C-alpha positions as YAML, in Angstrom:
chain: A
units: angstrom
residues:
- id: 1
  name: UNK
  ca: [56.38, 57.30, 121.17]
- id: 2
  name: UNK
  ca: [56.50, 56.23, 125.07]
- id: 3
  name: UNK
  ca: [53.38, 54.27, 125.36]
- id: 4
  name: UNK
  ca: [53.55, 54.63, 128.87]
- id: 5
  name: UNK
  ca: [52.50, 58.28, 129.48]
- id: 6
  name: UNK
  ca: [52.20, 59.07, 125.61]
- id: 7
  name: UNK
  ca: [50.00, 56.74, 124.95]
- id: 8
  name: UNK
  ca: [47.59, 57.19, 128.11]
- id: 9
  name: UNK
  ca: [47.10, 60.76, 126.56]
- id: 10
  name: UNK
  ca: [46.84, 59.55, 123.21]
- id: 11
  name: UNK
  ca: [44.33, 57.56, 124.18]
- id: 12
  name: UNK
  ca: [42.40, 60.28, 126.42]
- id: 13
  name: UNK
  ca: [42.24, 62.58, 123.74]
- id: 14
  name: UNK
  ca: [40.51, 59.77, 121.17]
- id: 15
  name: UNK
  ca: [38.07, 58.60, 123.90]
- id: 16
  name: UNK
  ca: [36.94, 62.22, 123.90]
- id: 17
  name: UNK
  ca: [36.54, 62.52, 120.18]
- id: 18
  name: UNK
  ca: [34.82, 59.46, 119.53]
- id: 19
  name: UNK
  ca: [32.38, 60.36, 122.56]
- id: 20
  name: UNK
  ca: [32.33, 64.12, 120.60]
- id: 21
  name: UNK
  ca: [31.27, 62.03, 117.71]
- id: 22
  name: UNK
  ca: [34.46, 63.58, 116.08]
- id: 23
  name: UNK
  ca: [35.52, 60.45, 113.72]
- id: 24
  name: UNK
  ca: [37.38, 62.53, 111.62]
- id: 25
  name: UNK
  ca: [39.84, 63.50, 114.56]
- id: 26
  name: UNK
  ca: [40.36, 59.96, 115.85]
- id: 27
  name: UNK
  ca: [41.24, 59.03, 112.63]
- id: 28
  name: UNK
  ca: [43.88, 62.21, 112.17]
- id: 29
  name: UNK
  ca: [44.96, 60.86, 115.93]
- id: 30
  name: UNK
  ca: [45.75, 57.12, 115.05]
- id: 31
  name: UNK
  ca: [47.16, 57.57, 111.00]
- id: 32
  name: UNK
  ca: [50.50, 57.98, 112.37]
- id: 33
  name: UNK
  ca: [50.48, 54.77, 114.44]
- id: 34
  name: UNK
  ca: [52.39, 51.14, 113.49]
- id: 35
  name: UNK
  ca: [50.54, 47.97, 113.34]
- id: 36
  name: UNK
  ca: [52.10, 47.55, 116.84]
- id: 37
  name: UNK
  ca: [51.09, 51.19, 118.21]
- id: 38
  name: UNK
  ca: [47.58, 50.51, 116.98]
- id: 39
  name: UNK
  ca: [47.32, 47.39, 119.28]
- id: 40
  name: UNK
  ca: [48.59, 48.80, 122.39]
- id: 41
  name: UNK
  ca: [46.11, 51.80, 122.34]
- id: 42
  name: UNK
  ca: [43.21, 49.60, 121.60]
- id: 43
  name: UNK
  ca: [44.31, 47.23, 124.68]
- id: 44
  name: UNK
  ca: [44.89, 51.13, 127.00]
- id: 45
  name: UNK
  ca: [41.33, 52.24, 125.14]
- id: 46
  name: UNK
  ca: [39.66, 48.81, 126.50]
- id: 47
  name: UNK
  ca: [41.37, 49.85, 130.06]
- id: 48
  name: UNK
  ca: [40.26, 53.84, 130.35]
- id: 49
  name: UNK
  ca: [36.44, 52.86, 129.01]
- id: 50
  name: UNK
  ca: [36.61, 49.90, 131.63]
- id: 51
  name: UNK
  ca: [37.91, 52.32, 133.97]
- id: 52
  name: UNK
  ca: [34.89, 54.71, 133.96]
- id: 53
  name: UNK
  ca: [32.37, 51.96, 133.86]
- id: 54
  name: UNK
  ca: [31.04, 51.69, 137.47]
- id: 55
  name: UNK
  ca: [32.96, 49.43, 139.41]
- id: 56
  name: UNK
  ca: [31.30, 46.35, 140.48]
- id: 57
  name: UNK
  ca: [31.91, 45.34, 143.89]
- id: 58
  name: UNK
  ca: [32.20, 41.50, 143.55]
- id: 59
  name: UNK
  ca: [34.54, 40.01, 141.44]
- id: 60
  name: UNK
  ca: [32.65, 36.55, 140.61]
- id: 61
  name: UNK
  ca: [33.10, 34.61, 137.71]
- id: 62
  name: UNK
  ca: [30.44, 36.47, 135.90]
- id: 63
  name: UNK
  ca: [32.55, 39.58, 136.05]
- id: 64
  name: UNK
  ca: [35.51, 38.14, 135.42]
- id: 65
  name: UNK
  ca: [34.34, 36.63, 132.00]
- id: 66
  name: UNK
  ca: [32.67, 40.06, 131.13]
- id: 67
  name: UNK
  ca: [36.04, 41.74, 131.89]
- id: 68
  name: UNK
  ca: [37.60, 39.31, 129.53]
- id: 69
  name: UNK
  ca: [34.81, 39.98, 126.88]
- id: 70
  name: UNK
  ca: [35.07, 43.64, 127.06]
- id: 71
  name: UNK
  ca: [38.83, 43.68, 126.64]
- id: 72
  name: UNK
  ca: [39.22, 41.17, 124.07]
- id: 73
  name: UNK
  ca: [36.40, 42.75, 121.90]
- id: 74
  name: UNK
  ca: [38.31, 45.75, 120.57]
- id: 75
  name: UNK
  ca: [41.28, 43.98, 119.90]
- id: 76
  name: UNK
  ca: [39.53, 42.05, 117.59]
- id: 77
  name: UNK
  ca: [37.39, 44.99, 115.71]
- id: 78
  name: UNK
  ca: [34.16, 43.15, 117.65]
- id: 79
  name: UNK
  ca: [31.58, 43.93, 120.40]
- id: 80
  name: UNK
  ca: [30.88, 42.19, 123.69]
- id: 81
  name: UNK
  ca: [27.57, 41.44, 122.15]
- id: 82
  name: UNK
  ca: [29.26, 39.30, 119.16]
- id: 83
  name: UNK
  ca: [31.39, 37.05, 121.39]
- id: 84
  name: UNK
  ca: [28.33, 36.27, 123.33]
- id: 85
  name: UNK
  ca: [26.67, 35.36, 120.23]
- id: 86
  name: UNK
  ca: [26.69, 32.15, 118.17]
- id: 87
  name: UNK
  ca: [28.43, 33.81, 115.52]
- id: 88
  name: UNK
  ca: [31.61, 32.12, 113.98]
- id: 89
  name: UNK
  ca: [33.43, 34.67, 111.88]
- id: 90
  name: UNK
  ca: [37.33, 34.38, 112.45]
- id: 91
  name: UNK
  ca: [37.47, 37.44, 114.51]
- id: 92
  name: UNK
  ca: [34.49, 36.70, 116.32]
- id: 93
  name: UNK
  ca: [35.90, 33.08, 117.34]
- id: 94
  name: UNK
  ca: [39.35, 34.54, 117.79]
- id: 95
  name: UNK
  ca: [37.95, 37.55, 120.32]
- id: 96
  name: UNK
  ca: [35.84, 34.68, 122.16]
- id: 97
  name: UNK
  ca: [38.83, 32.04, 122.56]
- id: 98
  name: UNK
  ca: [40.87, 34.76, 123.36]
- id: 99
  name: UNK
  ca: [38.44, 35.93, 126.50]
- id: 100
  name: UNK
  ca: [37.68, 32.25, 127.44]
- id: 101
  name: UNK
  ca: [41.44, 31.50, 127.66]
- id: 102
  name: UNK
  ca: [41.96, 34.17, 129.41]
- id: 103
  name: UNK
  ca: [39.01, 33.59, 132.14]
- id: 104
  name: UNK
  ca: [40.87, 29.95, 132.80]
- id: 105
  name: UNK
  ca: [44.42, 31.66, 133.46]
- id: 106
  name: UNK
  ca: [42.29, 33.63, 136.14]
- id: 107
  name: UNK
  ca: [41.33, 30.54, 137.74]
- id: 108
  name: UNK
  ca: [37.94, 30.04, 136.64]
- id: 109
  name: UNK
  ca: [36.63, 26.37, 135.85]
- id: 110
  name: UNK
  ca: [36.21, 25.43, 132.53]
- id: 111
  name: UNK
  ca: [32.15, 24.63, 133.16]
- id: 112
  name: UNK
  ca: [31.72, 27.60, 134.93]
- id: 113
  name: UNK
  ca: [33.53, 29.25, 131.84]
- id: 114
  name: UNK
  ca: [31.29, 27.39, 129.50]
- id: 115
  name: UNK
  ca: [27.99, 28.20, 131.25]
- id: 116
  name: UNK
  ca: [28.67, 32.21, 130.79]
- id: 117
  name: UNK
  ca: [29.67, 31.92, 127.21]
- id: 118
  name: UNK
  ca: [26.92, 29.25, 126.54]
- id: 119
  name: UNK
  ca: [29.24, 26.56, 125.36]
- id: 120
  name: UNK
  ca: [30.22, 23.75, 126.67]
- id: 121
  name: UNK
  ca: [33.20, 22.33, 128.23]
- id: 122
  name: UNK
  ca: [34.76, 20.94, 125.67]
- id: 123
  name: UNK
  ca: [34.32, 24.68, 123.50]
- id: 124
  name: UNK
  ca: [36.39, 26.21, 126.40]
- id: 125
  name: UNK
  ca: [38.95, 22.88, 126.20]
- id: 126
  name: UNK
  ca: [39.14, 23.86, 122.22]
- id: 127
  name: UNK
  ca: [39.16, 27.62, 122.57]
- id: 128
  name: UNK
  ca: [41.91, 27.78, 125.09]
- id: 129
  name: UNK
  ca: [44.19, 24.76, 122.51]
- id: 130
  name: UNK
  ca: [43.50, 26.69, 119.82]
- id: 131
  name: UNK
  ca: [44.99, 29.73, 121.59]
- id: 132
  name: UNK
  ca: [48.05, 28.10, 123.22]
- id: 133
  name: UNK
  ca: [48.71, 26.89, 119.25]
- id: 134
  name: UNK
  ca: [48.74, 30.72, 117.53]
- id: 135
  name: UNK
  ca: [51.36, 32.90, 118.81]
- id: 136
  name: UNK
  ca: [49.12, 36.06, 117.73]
- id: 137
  name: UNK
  ca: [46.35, 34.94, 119.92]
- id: 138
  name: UNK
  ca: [48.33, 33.65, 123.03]
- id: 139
  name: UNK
  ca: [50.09, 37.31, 123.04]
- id: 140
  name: UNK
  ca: [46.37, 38.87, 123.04]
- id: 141
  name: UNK
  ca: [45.23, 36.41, 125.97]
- id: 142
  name: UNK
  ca: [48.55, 36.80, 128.10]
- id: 143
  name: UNK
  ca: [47.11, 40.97, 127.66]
- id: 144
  name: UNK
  ca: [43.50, 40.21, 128.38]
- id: 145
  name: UNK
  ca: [44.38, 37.90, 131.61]
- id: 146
  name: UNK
  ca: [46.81, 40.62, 132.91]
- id: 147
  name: UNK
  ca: [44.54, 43.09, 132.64]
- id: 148
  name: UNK
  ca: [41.70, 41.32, 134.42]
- id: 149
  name: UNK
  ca: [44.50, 40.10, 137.01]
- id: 150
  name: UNK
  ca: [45.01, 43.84, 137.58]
- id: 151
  name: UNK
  ca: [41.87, 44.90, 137.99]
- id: 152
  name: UNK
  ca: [40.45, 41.98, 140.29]
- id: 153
  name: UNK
  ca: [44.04, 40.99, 142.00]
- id: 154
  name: UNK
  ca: [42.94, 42.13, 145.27]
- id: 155
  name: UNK
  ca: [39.64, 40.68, 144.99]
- id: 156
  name: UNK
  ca: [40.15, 37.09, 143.54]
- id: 157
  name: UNK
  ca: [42.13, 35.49, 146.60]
- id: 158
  name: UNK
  ca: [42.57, 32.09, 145.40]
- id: 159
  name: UNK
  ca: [42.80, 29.46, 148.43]
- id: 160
  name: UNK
  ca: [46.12, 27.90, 149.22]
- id: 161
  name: UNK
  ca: [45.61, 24.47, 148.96]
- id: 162
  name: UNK
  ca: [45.46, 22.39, 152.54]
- id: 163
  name: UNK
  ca: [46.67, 19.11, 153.31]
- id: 164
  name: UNK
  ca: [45.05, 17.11, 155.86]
- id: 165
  name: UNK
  ca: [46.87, 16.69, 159.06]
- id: 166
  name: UNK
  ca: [48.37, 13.40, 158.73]
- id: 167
  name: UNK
  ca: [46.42, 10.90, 161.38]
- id: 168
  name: UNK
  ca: [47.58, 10.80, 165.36]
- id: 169
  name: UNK
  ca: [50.76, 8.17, 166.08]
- id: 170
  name: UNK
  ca: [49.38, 5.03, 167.07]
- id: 171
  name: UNK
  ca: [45.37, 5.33, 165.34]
- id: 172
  name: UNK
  ca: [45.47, 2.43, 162.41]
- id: 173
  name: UNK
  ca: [44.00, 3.42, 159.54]
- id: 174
  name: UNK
  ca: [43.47, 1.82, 156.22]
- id: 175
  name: UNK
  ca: [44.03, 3.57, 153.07]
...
């Protein structure tokens, strides 16, 4: 199955059976998939419900994380509302690294990163080791951070760093 086009309309036709409340034909609709299969379509489901969720006009670091959240949660089997949480079950952690790891490839600081997940600093410093370390978790982070590079490209322009002219010939000045 192309998972380019294929899987687009794959994924149409289970968003509108779920929001049909049709379980039984989502499930009929995924029971052919492979392991693989199943965790492309969750990553283009997380993109079409994102998609036709209003658009918000800023893309600040709160909406950055909350992009994160919202695309890491399905690909864990969790909510948004879970990763917030102080829960610790493994998927639960491994959605939330996942989404924090992904916030710092963005560019975000790691305090500003801890202040929306209400960690600290050194939770984000863990989070994003412990995803670097797990091959299964770095591939779901490298997904999550190109998503939210897609959607907020244009709007995250990151300064180009400046150097300061170097002084005029002639002024002494001590370093």
């Amino acid at each position: 199955m192309d998972f380019d086009e294929g899987g687009r309309q794959l994924a149409g036709l289970i968003l509108e059976a779920a929001s049909g409340g049709q379980h039984d034909q989502v499930a009929e609709l995924i029971a052919p998939l492979d392991a693989e299969q199943l965790r492309s379509l969750v990553t283009m489901l997380a993109v079409q419900v994102d998609q036709s969720a209003p658009s918000s006009s800023a893309a600040g670091p709160a909406a950055v994380c909350e992009l994160a959240i919202k695309t890491a949660a399905p690909m864990f089997g969790t909510t948004p509302e879970a990763i917030r949480s102080a829960e610790r079950s493994r998927p639960v952690s491994d959605a939330r690294a996942v989404a924090m790891t992904a916030a710092r490839e963005v560019g975000l600081s790691m305090p500003v990163i801890a202040e929306h997940f209400d960690k600290d600093h050194a939770s984000v410093i863990h989070a994003v080791r412990r995803t670097a370390e797990r091959p299964r978790l770095a591939d779901a982070a490298a997904r999550v951070t190109a998503h939210v590079n897609d959607r907020y490209d244009a709007q995250l322009s990151r300064p180009e760093t400046t150097v300061a002219p170097p002084p005029p010939a002639g002024l002494n000045v001590r370093a």
